[in-house]
Amino acid sequence: MNSIRVFLVASILALVTLFAFVSALRGYQSSMHQAEQLFDSQLLVTAKLIANIQTSADNPEINLDSKVAFQVWDANRLIAHSSGTPTETIAKQQPGFDYRNFAGYRWRTLSYYRDQRWIMVAERSDIRFSLAENVITKSLLPTLIGLPILGFLIWLIVTGGMRPLRNLAAELSSRQADDLRPLSTALPKQELAQIITSTNGLLRRLEASLQREKQFASDAAHELRTPISSLKIQLHNMTEDFPQTSDDLVQVTQIATQLEHVVEQILALYRSSPDHYNAQFSPLNLTALTQEIIAEQYGSFELKNQSIEFQGDSQFIQGDNFTLATLIHNLLSNANKYTPENGQILVSIERVADAVLLKVEDSGPGIAEDKYQRVFERFYRVGGDRHQSGEPGCGLGLAIVKRVADLYGATIEVGPSIFATGCTFTLRFRAVSTIELDNV
């Protein structure tokens, strides 16, 4: 039973039903005993009434209801009786109540002695039991009918009692992964106060740990920028003393460039964090910005003889130049890096209903479907450092794309491309409405 609410309702209802059953059983037994005493009192009254009847004829037979029988004995002579009674006594000639079988039924009998006569009256036991049971059953019927109603009321009460727990669960589930604000402590229930306090303590420790991590990455990146720039200047100066074809110099230059790229990516990742970036979005022409960045990076595609094509017309979204440029730049760099020489790249922008779709497709080696989500993890590269493209990388480019997409509330999907091989990155932004454009 995985639901606390179902467990509480079932347990409480089971206990209530058990107690109601025990109470009903005890009530039934007590009521049956009282009904037996009542019927016995009526039988005694009947015997006294018969004792007052004077009869002059011997052994007269009186027709009565078949449920009741009587005999009047004077010593051993039957002087009156009801129809259907046997010729022998229907009870012992001894005062008091008893049971006797005759005429095919079991009877409750009473022997009453007065004025030298024995008045014996009898009443069918099954009729007495049936009458008593009908009365008692009717008294228990409201309890039986009330159990489902009681169960419904218990369900409502338990549901209402668990509302603070549901509110707490809803608050936790509605939060973004990077939202580490303390939980609300306004009027917490006593049972939840300790949970909220412990959770807030955990969130504070986690936030402090993440802040230290981010601050360290930022500080380290800033500290590395200056020596890397100096190193690149020194390498440039060394080209005057060494031939351009020096393999060692080329290799060192590539390492320095890669190191500079890693540092810049770390800084871009840090700047695109929601808690460090105060977004001031306004309507922005995504198509124009994409074309501008393609033009800026065209040299990189030309170096590999790659064919890059753009399709689409002007589409506007809410955004800012820096973060969108970072996103598009990383997508295009990713396509350029992993598409082989003479490969194809297609960039398209289209509007679908209220969304603007930005797609970057390439004819590279593609990504296995089970790695679609992992490529957005920081420092993750498909195949690690042994990627079949042989291109150097740090595994931060797509993580930055994902971070910016989250900042915009956009979704990002990975899938196969329209080419024979390769993959497609599709970003879905909310389109700017005509009213928003008119107000600019």
Tab-separated table of C-alpha atoms in Angstrom:
chain	number	residue	atom	x	y	z
A	1	MET	CA	0.000	0.000	0.000
A	2	ASN	CA	2.038	2.950	-1.320
A	3	SER	CA	-0.440	5.705	-0.451
A	4	ILE	CA	-0.387	7.104	3.085
A	5	ARG	CA	-3.907	8.437	2.560
A	6	VAL	CA	-5.268	5.044	1.491
A	7	PHE	CA	-3.439	3.371	4.383
A	8	LEU	CA	-4.897	5.804	6.955
A	9	VAL	CA	-8.428	5.620	5.558
A	10	ALA	CA	-8.349	1.813	5.313
A	11	SER	CA	-6.884	1.419	8.814
A	12	ILE	CA	-9.327	3.822	10.480
A	13	LEU	CA	-12.308	2.373	8.618
A	14	ALA	CA	-11.230	-1.185	9.512
A	15	LEU	CA	-10.969	-0.251	13.201
A	16	VAL	CA	-14.327	1.529	13.145
A	17	THR	CA	-15.923	-1.462	11.397
A	18	LEU	CA	-14.407	-3.873	13.919
A	19	PHE	CA	-15.638	-1.870	16.884
A	20	ALA	CA	-19.059	-1.436	15.247
A	21	PHE	CA	-19.263	-5.192	14.639
A	22	VAL	CA	-18.307	-6.055	18.220
A	23	SER	CA	-20.744	-3.451	19.559
A	24	ALA	CA	-23.484	-4.745	17.276
A	25	LEU	CA	-22.824	-8.334	18.358
A	26	ARG	CA	-22.980	-7.415	22.033
A	27	GLY	CA	-26.070	-5.288	21.381
A	28	TYR	CA	-27.682	-8.146	19.460
A	29	GLN	CA	-27.096	-10.602	22.305
A	30	SER	CA	-28.375	-8.130	24.915
A	31	SER	CA	-31.412	-7.233	22.817
A	32	MET	CA	-32.279	-10.876	22.207
A	33	HIS	CA	-32.145	-11.516	25.969
A	34	GLN	CA	-34.390	-8.539	26.682
A	35	ALA	CA	-36.792	-9.574	23.922
A	36	GLU	CA	-36.939	-13.076	25.447
A	37	GLN	CA	-37.858	-11.579	28.825
A	38	LEU	CA	-40.514	-9.408	27.183
A	39	PHE	CA	-42.084	-12.356	25.374
A	40	ASP	CA	-42.001	-14.411	28.594
A	41	SER	CA	-43.833	-11.581	30.399
A	42	GLN	CA	-46.489	-11.580	27.695
A	43	LEU	CA	-46.774	-15.363	28.008
A	44	LEU	CA	-47.341	-15.000	31.763
A	45	VAL	CA	-50.029	-12.384	31.167
A	46	THR	CA	-51.712	-14.738	28.707
A	47	ALA	CA	-51.631	-17.561	31.279
A	48	LYS	CA	-53.222	-15.324	33.922
A	49	LEU	CA	-55.954	-14.256	31.490
A	50	ILE	CA	-56.753	-17.881	30.664
A	51	ALA	CA	-56.846	-18.686	34.382
A	52	ASN	CA	-59.654	-16.161	34.795
A	53	ILE	CA	-61.805	-17.851	32.165
A	54	GLN	CA	-64.415	-20.171	33.644
A	55	THR	CA	-65.479	-23.139	31.575
A	56	SER	CA	-68.367	-25.493	32.322
A	57	ALA	CA	-67.832	-28.031	29.599
A	58	ASP	CA	-65.226	-30.705	29.782
A	59	ASN	CA	-62.392	-30.598	27.305
A	60	PRO	CA	-63.725	-27.743	25.104
A	61	GLU	CA	-61.539	-26.931	22.116
A	62	ILE	CA	-60.941	-23.285	21.305
A	63	ASN	CA	-59.611	-22.181	17.955
A	64	LEU	CA	-56.583	-19.868	18.343
A	65	ASP	CA	-53.786	-18.588	16.244
A	66	SER	CA	-51.449	-21.514	15.482
A	67	LYS	CA	-48.607	-19.500	16.994
A	68	VAL	CA	-50.002	-19.844	20.535
A	69	ALA	CA	-51.348	-22.928	22.353
A	70	PHE	CA	-52.759	-23.569	25.818
A	71	GLN	CA	-54.155	-26.277	28.028
A	72	VAL	CA	-56.104	-26.125	31.325
A	73	TRP	CA	-55.717	-29.175	33.516
A	74	ASP	CA	-57.695	-29.985	36.636
A	75	ALA	CA	-55.446	-32.535	38.282
A	76	ASN	CA	-55.080	-35.099	35.476
A	77	ARG	CA	-58.239	-34.072	33.577
A	78	LEU	CA	-57.958	-31.765	30.540
A	79	ILE	CA	-60.827	-29.319	30.824
A	80	ALA	CA	-59.906	-26.840	28.045
A	81	HIS	CA	-57.332	-26.495	25.298
A	82	SER	CA	-56.582	-24.715	22.066
A	83	SER	CA	-56.936	-26.430	18.743
A	84	GLY	CA	-53.997	-28.493	17.556
A	85	THR	CA	-52.584	-29.279	20.989
A	86	PRO	CA	-51.769	-32.911	21.878
A	87	THR	CA	-53.817	-34.907	24.399
A	88	GLU	CA	-50.964	-35.118	26.841
A	89	THR	CA	-49.591	-32.112	28.747
A	90	ILE	CA	-47.608	-29.608	26.703
A	91	ALA	CA	-45.502	-28.709	29.742
A	92	LYS	CA	-44.478	-30.167	33.029
A	93	GLN	CA	-46.833	-29.739	35.966
A	94	GLN	CA	-44.219	-27.628	37.608
A	95	PRO	CA	-44.355	-23.799	37.742
A	96	GLY	CA	-41.965	-21.997	35.424
A	97	PHE	CA	-40.762	-21.652	31.851
A	98	ASP	CA	-39.382	-24.425	29.695
A	99	TYR	CA	-39.106	-25.660	26.096
A	100	ARG	CA	-41.097	-28.477	24.503
A	101	ASN	CA	-41.502	-29.971	21.037
A	102	PHE	CA	-44.945	-30.787	19.685
A	103	ALA	CA	-47.046	-30.299	16.536
A	104	GLY	CA	-43.853	-30.171	14.476
A	105	TYR	CA	-42.390	-27.053	16.204
A	106	ARG	CA	-40.347	-26.094	19.202
A	107	TRP	CA	-42.350	-24.140	21.768
A	108	ARG	CA	-41.605	-21.880	24.712
A	109	THR	CA	-43.882	-23.137	27.506
A	110	LEU	CA	-45.128	-21.768	30.815
A	111	SER	CA	-46.822	-23.765	33.567
A	112	TYR	CA	-48.985	-21.604	35.835
A	113	TYR	CA	-50.872	-23.053	38.782
A	114	ARG	CA	-53.888	-21.333	40.345
A	115	ASP	CA	-57.140	-22.445	41.986
A	116	GLN	CA	-56.290	-26.179	41.797
A	117	ARG	CA	-55.706	-25.926	38.072
A	118	TRP	CA	-52.640	-26.012	35.803
A	119	ILE	CA	-52.712	-23.462	33.051
A	120	MET	CA	-50.126	-24.329	30.425
A	121	VAL	CA	-49.451	-21.838	27.622
A	122	ALA	CA	-46.945	-22.172	24.791
A	123	GLU	CA	-45.630	-19.934	22.048
A	124	ARG	CA	-43.666	-21.034	18.965
A	125	SER	CA	-39.951	-20.335	19.426
A	126	ASP	CA	-39.299	-19.629	15.751
A	127	ILE	CA	-41.961	-16.892	15.747
A	128	ARG	CA	-40.495	-15.318	18.884
A	129	PHE	CA	-37.000	-15.429	17.388
A	130	SER	CA	-38.146	-13.992	14.057
A	131	LEU	CA	-39.974	-11.088	15.720
A	132	ALA	CA	-37.018	-10.294	17.955
A	133	GLU	CA	-34.557	-10.504	15.077
A	134	ASN	CA	-36.641	-8.164	12.902
A	135	VAL	CA	-36.708	-5.535	15.639
A	136	ILE	CA	-32.974	-5.819	16.345
A	137	THR	CA	-31.999	-5.837	12.658
A	138	LYS	CA	-33.915	-2.619	12.075
A	139	SER	CA	-32.083	-1.031	14.999
A	140	LEU	CA	-28.701	-2.061	13.496
A	141	LEU	CA	-29.577	-1.022	9.938
A	142	PRO	CA	-28.592	2.662	10.408
A	143	THR	CA	-25.147	1.546	11.580
A	144	LEU	CA	-24.651	-0.657	8.504
A	145	ILE	CA	-25.818	2.098	6.157
A	146	GLY	CA	-23.678	4.670	7.972
A	147	LEU	CA	-20.384	2.793	7.459
A	148	PRO	CA	-19.904	3.862	3.804
A	149	ILE	CA	-20.845	7.424	4.731
A	150	LEU	CA	-18.406	7.271	7.623
A	151	GLY	CA	-15.704	5.966	5.264
A	152	PHE	CA	-16.333	8.886	2.892
A	153	LEU	CA	-16.119	11.392	5.755
A	154	ILE	CA	-12.887	9.781	6.994
A	155	TRP	CA	-11.504	10.057	3.441
A	156	LEU	CA	-12.342	13.782	3.370
A	157	ILE	CA	-10.817	14.387	6.801
A	158	VAL	CA	-7.618	12.491	6.002
A	159	THR	CA	-7.365	14.261	2.635
A	160	GLY	CA	-7.759	17.628	4.353
A	161	GLY	CA	-5.237	16.665	7.027
A	162	MET	CA	-2.661	15.763	4.392
A	163	ARG	CA	-3.066	19.038	2.507
A	164	PRO	CA	0.087	20.597	4.086
A	165	LEU	CA	2.072	17.545	2.987
A	166	ARG	CA	0.698	17.850	-0.558
A	167	ASN	CA	1.516	21.568	-0.574
A	168	LEU	CA	5.070	20.808	0.516
A	169	ALA	CA	5.423	18.143	-2.198
A	170	ALA	CA	3.999	20.525	-4.812
A	171	GLU	CA	6.427	23.278	-3.785
A	172	LEU	CA	9.370	20.903	-4.062
A	173	SER	CA	8.288	19.410	-7.394
A	174	SER	CA	7.613	22.834	-8.959
A	175	ARG	CA	11.138	24.022	-8.327
A	176	GLN	CA	13.855	24.106	-10.928
A	177	ALA	CA	16.964	22.046	-10.330
A	178	ASP	CA	18.989	25.169	-9.546
A	179	ASP	CA	16.400	26.737	-7.228
A	180	LEU	CA	17.876	26.270	-3.756
A	181	ARG	CA	15.816	28.878	-1.889
A	182	PRO	CA	14.673	27.752	1.594
A	183	LEU	CA	11.202	26.271	1.844
A	184	SER	CA	8.457	28.451	3.240
A	185	THR	CA	8.172	28.195	7.014
A	186	ALA	CA	4.974	30.250	7.336
A	187	LEU	CA	2.672	28.459	9.783
A	188	PRO	CA	4.108	24.964	9.273
A	189	LYS	CA	2.302	22.047	10.854
A	190	GLN	CA	4.072	20.616	13.869
A	191	GLU	CA	4.707	17.280	12.122
A	192	LEU	CA	6.248	19.009	9.070
A	193	ALA	CA	8.286	21.637	10.908
A	194	GLN	CA	11.211	19.265	11.495
A	195	ILE	CA	11.151	18.067	7.879
A	196	ILE	CA	11.133	21.666	6.564
A	197	THR	CA	13.929	22.660	8.947
A	198	SER	CA	16.080	19.696	7.929
A	199	THR	CA	15.369	20.255	4.223
A	200	ASN	CA	16.253	23.956	4.478
A	201	GLY	CA	19.492	23.035	6.229
A	202	LEU	CA	20.312	20.630	3.410
A	203	LEU	CA	19.468	23.275	0.777
A	204	ARG	CA	21.697	25.834	2.498
A	205	ARG	CA	24.626	23.425	2.603
A	206	LEU	CA	24.058	22.437	-1.025
A	207	GLU	CA	23.822	26.055	-2.169
A	208	ALA	CA	26.982	26.962	-0.289
A	209	SER	CA	28.777	24.028	-1.893
A	210	LEU	CA	27.587	24.987	-5.384
A	211	GLN	CA	28.501	28.625	-4.822
A	212	ARG	CA	32.007	27.613	-3.801
A	213	GLU	CA	32.260	25.428	-6.896
A	214	LYS	CA	31.015	28.183	-9.217
A	215	GLN	CA	33.171	30.821	-7.579
A	216	PHE	CA	36.226	28.606	-7.839
A	217	ALA	CA	35.570	27.935	-11.543
A	218	SER	CA	35.034	31.626	-12.216
A	219	ASP	CA	38.095	32.738	-10.261
A	220	ALA	CA	40.260	30.052	-11.838
A	221	ALA	CA	39.070	30.987	-15.338
A	222	HIS	CA	39.763	34.675	-14.728
A	223	GLU	CA	43.194	33.917	-13.330
A	224	LEU	CA	44.019	31.738	-16.318
A	225	ARG	CA	43.012	34.235	-18.974
A	226	THR	CA	45.977	36.553	-18.436
A	227	PRO	CA	48.774	33.921	-18.520
A	228	ILE	CA	47.125	32.226	-21.515
A	229	SER	CA	46.998	35.534	-23.393
A	230	SER	CA	50.643	36.128	-22.526
A	231	LEU	CA	51.510	32.640	-23.658
A	232	LYS	CA	49.805	33.181	-27.019
A	233	ILE	CA	51.665	36.479	-27.484
A	234	GLN	CA	54.960	34.754	-26.736
A	235	LEU	CA	54.075	31.983	-29.162
A	236	HIS	CA	53.277	34.554	-31.816
A	237	ASN	CA	56.622	36.265	-31.237
A	238	MET	CA	58.409	32.923	-31.434
A	239	THR	CA	57.089	32.394	-34.946
A	240	GLU	CA	59.556	35.063	-36.044
A	241	ASP	CA	62.456	32.936	-34.761
A	242	PHE	CA	61.145	29.503	-35.717
A	243	PRO	CA	59.825	28.319	-39.042
A	244	GLN	CA	56.010	28.152	-39.322
A	245	THR	CA	56.245	24.487	-40.081
A	246	SER	CA	57.775	23.616	-36.727
A	247	ASP	CA	55.628	20.782	-35.435
A	248	ASP	CA	56.428	21.556	-31.812
A	249	LEU	CA	55.419	25.177	-32.161
A	250	VAL	CA	52.204	24.283	-33.980
A	251	GLN	CA	51.331	21.733	-31.309
A	252	VAL	CA	51.995	24.166	-28.448
A	253	THR	CA	49.937	26.824	-30.229
A	254	GLN	CA	47.022	24.401	-30.614
A	255	ILE	CA	47.211	23.469	-26.923
A	256	ALA	CA	47.226	27.136	-25.912
A	257	THR	CA	44.230	27.827	-28.178
A	258	GLN	CA	42.348	24.861	-26.744
A	259	LEU	CA	43.161	25.989	-23.217
A	260	GLU	CA	41.896	29.468	-24.023
A	261	HIS	CA	38.697	27.948	-25.449
A	262	VAL	CA	38.105	25.934	-22.268
A	263	VAL	CA	38.564	29.010	-20.092
A	264	GLU	CA	36.187	31.075	-22.243
A	265	GLN	CA	33.587	28.304	-22.139
A	266	ILE	CA	33.806	28.070	-18.351
A	267	LEU	CA	33.304	31.821	-18.083
A	268	ALA	CA	30.356	31.675	-20.526
A	269	LEU	CA	28.807	28.867	-18.490
A	270	TYR	CA	29.212	30.880	-15.294
A	271	ARG	CA	27.730	34.036	-16.864
A	272	SER	CA	24.714	32.192	-18.257
A	273	SER	CA	23.680	30.894	-14.811
A	274	PRO	CA	20.220	32.206	-13.922
A	275	ASP	CA	21.449	33.429	-10.543
A	276	HIS	CA	24.267	35.450	-12.122
A	277	TYR	CA	22.518	36.754	-15.191
A	278	ASN	CA	19.938	39.474	-14.906
A	279	ALA	CA	17.981	38.887	-18.077
A	280	GLN	CA	16.476	41.970	-19.702
A	281	PHE	CA	14.738	40.480	-22.680
A	282	SER	CA	13.205	42.380	-25.553
A	283	PRO	CA	11.968	41.333	-29.015
A	284	LEU	CA	14.986	40.190	-31.024
A	285	ASN	CA	15.261	39.078	-34.648
A	286	LEU	CA	16.591	35.535	-34.270
A	287	THR	CA	17.029	35.148	-38.033
A	288	ALA	CA	19.205	38.248	-38.406
A	289	LEU	CA	21.360	37.285	-35.433
A	290	THR	CA	21.812	33.722	-36.744
A	291	GLN	CA	22.832	34.978	-40.194
A	292	GLU	CA	25.285	37.400	-38.573
A	293	ILE	CA	26.967	34.635	-36.563
A	294	ILE	CA	27.104	32.343	-39.590
A	295	ALA	CA	28.914	35.125	-41.449
A	296	GLU	CA	31.341	35.570	-38.528
A	297	GLN	CA	32.156	31.860	-38.430
A	298	TYR	CA	32.098	31.314	-42.182
A	299	GLY	CA	35.888	31.090	-42.271
A	300	SER	CA	35.805	28.007	-40.023
A	301	PHE	CA	33.410	26.230	-42.413
A	302	GLU	CA	35.466	27.285	-45.395
A	303	LEU	CA	38.643	25.806	-43.891
A	304	LYS	CA	36.983	22.375	-43.954
A	305	ASN	CA	35.239	22.930	-47.299
A	306	GLN	CA	31.921	22.474	-45.561
A	307	SER	CA	28.692	23.562	-47.207
A	308	ILE	CA	26.503	25.630	-44.868
A	309	GLU	CA	23.002	26.686	-45.892
A	310	PHE	CA	20.447	28.855	-44.120
A	311	GLN	CA	16.671	28.638	-44.618
A	312	GLY	CA	13.949	30.761	-43.101
A	313	ASP	CA	12.522	34.251	-42.850
A	314	SER	CA	12.507	36.833	-40.066
A	315	GLN	CA	11.273	35.455	-36.754
A	316	PHE	CA	11.266	37.323	-33.438
A	317	ILE	CA	11.632	35.962	-29.907
A	318	GLN	CA	12.110	37.573	-26.528
A	319	GLY	CA	15.817	37.561	-25.686
A	320	ASP	CA	19.075	39.418	-25.528
A	321	ASN	CA	22.007	39.510	-27.892
A	322	PHE	CA	24.694	38.072	-25.598
A	323	THR	CA	23.057	34.827	-24.510
A	324	LEU	CA	21.480	34.052	-27.902
A	325	ALA	CA	24.765	34.740	-29.682
A	326	THR	CA	26.515	32.397	-27.248
A	327	LEU	CA	23.909	29.695	-27.887
A	328	ILE	CA	24.054	29.966	-31.709
A	329	HIS	CA	27.835	30.248	-31.716
A	330	ASN	CA	28.182	27.020	-29.720
A	331	LEU	CA	25.700	25.143	-31.913
A	332	LEU	CA	27.501	26.196	-35.084
A	333	SER	CA	30.932	25.463	-33.594
A	334	ASN	CA	29.690	22.027	-32.590
A	335	ALA	CA	28.428	21.362	-36.129
A	336	ASN	CA	31.644	22.687	-37.676
A	337	LYS	CA	33.801	20.630	-35.350
A	338	TYR	CA	32.127	17.260	-35.811
A	339	THR	CA	31.149	17.509	-39.479
A	340	PRO	CA	33.922	16.088	-41.680
A	341	GLU	CA	35.549	17.939	-44.529
A	342	ASN	CA	33.229	18.509	-47.512
A	343	GLY	CA	30.287	17.821	-45.180
A	344	GLN	CA	26.955	19.652	-45.096
A	345	ILE	CA	25.328	21.854	-42.478
A	346	LEU	CA	21.795	23.193	-42.658
A	347	VAL	CA	20.517	25.945	-40.351
A	348	SER	CA	16.811	26.745	-40.474
A	349	ILE	CA	14.354	28.923	-38.588
A	350	GLU	CA	10.611	28.521	-38.893
A	351	ARG	CA	7.493	29.405	-37.000
A	352	VAL	CA	5.147	26.607	-35.881
A	353	ALA	CA	2.000	27.889	-34.163
A	354	ASP	CA	3.197	30.018	-31.223
A	355	ALA	CA	6.764	28.732	-31.330
A	356	VAL	CA	9.897	29.557	-33.276
A	357	LEU	CA	12.066	26.543	-34.130
A	358	LEU	CA	15.803	26.903	-34.603
A	359	LYS	CA	17.377	23.795	-36.174
A	360	VAL	CA	21.022	23.024	-36.811
A	361	GLU	CA	21.566	19.846	-38.836
A	362	ASP	CA	24.863	18.341	-39.895
A	363	SER	CA	26.195	15.358	-41.808
A	364	GLY	CA	28.613	14.340	-39.074
A	365	PRO	CA	28.865	10.922	-37.424
A	366	GLY	CA	25.694	11.543	-35.380
A	367	ILE	CA	24.951	10.672	-31.765
A	368	ALA	CA	23.631	7.369	-30.436
A	369	GLU	CA	20.053	7.730	-29.172
A	370	ASP	CA	20.973	6.661	-25.639
A	371	LYS	CA	23.462	9.571	-25.489
A	372	TYR	CA	20.982	12.294	-26.529
A	373	GLN	CA	20.569	13.665	-23.011
A	374	ARG	CA	24.110	13.025	-21.806
A	375	VAL	CA	25.633	15.382	-24.383
A	376	PHE	CA	24.210	18.296	-22.367
A	377	GLU	CA	26.131	17.310	-19.254
A	378	ARG	CA	29.126	19.402	-18.378
A	379	PHE	CA	32.501	18.002	-19.494
A	380	TYR	CA	30.823	15.028	-21.209
A	381	ARG	CA	31.984	14.096	-24.713
A	382	VAL	CA	30.723	11.168	-26.735
A	383	GLY	CA	33.632	8.728	-26.758
A	384	GLY	CA	35.598	10.917	-24.328
A	385	ASP	CA	38.976	12.136	-25.567
A	386	ARG	CA	38.922	9.373	-28.184
A	387	HIS	CA	36.127	10.893	-30.226
A	388	GLN	CA	36.324	9.561	-33.775
A	389	SER	CA	36.462	13.080	-35.213
A	390	GLY	CA	39.805	13.672	-33.479
A	391	GLU	CA	38.659	17.226	-32.704
A	392	PRO	CA	39.775	18.663	-29.350
A	393	GLY	CA	36.983	19.727	-27.003
A	394	CYS	CA	36.130	20.321	-23.406
A	395	GLY	CA	32.491	19.130	-23.269
A	396	LEU	CA	31.065	22.502	-22.241
A	397	GLY	CA	29.592	23.843	-25.493
A	398	LEU	CA	26.294	21.940	-25.407
A	399	ALA	CA	26.053	22.365	-21.621
A	400	ILE	CA	26.078	26.121	-22.224
A	401	VAL	CA	23.431	25.721	-24.956
A	402	LYS	CA	21.243	23.818	-22.505
A	403	ARG	CA	21.817	26.439	-19.780
A	404	VAL	CA	20.802	29.272	-22.106
A	405	ALA	CA	17.771	27.296	-23.334
A	406	ASP	CA	16.659	26.861	-19.702
A	407	LEU	CA	17.167	30.584	-19.160
A	408	TYR	CA	14.732	31.240	-22.031
A	409	GLY	CA	12.276	28.536	-20.999
A	410	ALA	CA	12.983	26.903	-24.351
A	411	THR	CA	13.126	23.175	-25.045
A	412	ILE	CA	15.971	21.460	-26.851
A	413	GLU	CA	15.811	18.108	-28.613
A	414	VAL	CA	18.373	15.946	-30.365
A	415	GLY	CA	17.559	13.659	-33.276
A	416	PRO	CA	18.810	12.390	-36.623
A	417	SER	CA	19.411	14.865	-39.438
A	418	ILE	CA	17.992	14.926	-42.956
A	419	PHE	CA	21.382	13.828	-44.267
A	420	ALA	CA	22.574	10.233	-44.506
A	421	THR	CA	24.353	10.636	-41.168
A	422	GLY	CA	24.542	13.320	-38.530
A	423	CYS	CA	22.191	14.799	-35.992
A	424	THR	CA	19.791	17.688	-35.513
A	425	PHE	CA	19.574	20.073	-32.579
A	426	THR	CA	16.120	21.656	-32.393
A	427	LEU	CA	15.365	24.552	-30.047
A	428	ARG	CA	11.783	25.638	-29.518
A	429	PHE	CA	11.359	29.258	-28.357
A	430	ARG	CA	8.160	31.119	-27.609
A	431	ALA	CA	7.382	33.407	-30.525
A	432	VAL	CA	6.817	37.113	-30.007
A	433	SER	CA	3.210	38.063	-30.662
A	434	THR	CA	2.181	40.830	-33.027
A	435	ILE	CA	0.999	42.929	-30.075
A	436	GLU	CA	4.429	42.671	-28.413
A	437	LEU	CA	6.115	43.753	-31.649
A	438	ASP	CA	3.752	46.714	-32.044
A	439	ASN	CA	4.620	47.910	-28.522
A	440	VAL	CA	8.351	47.992	-29.223
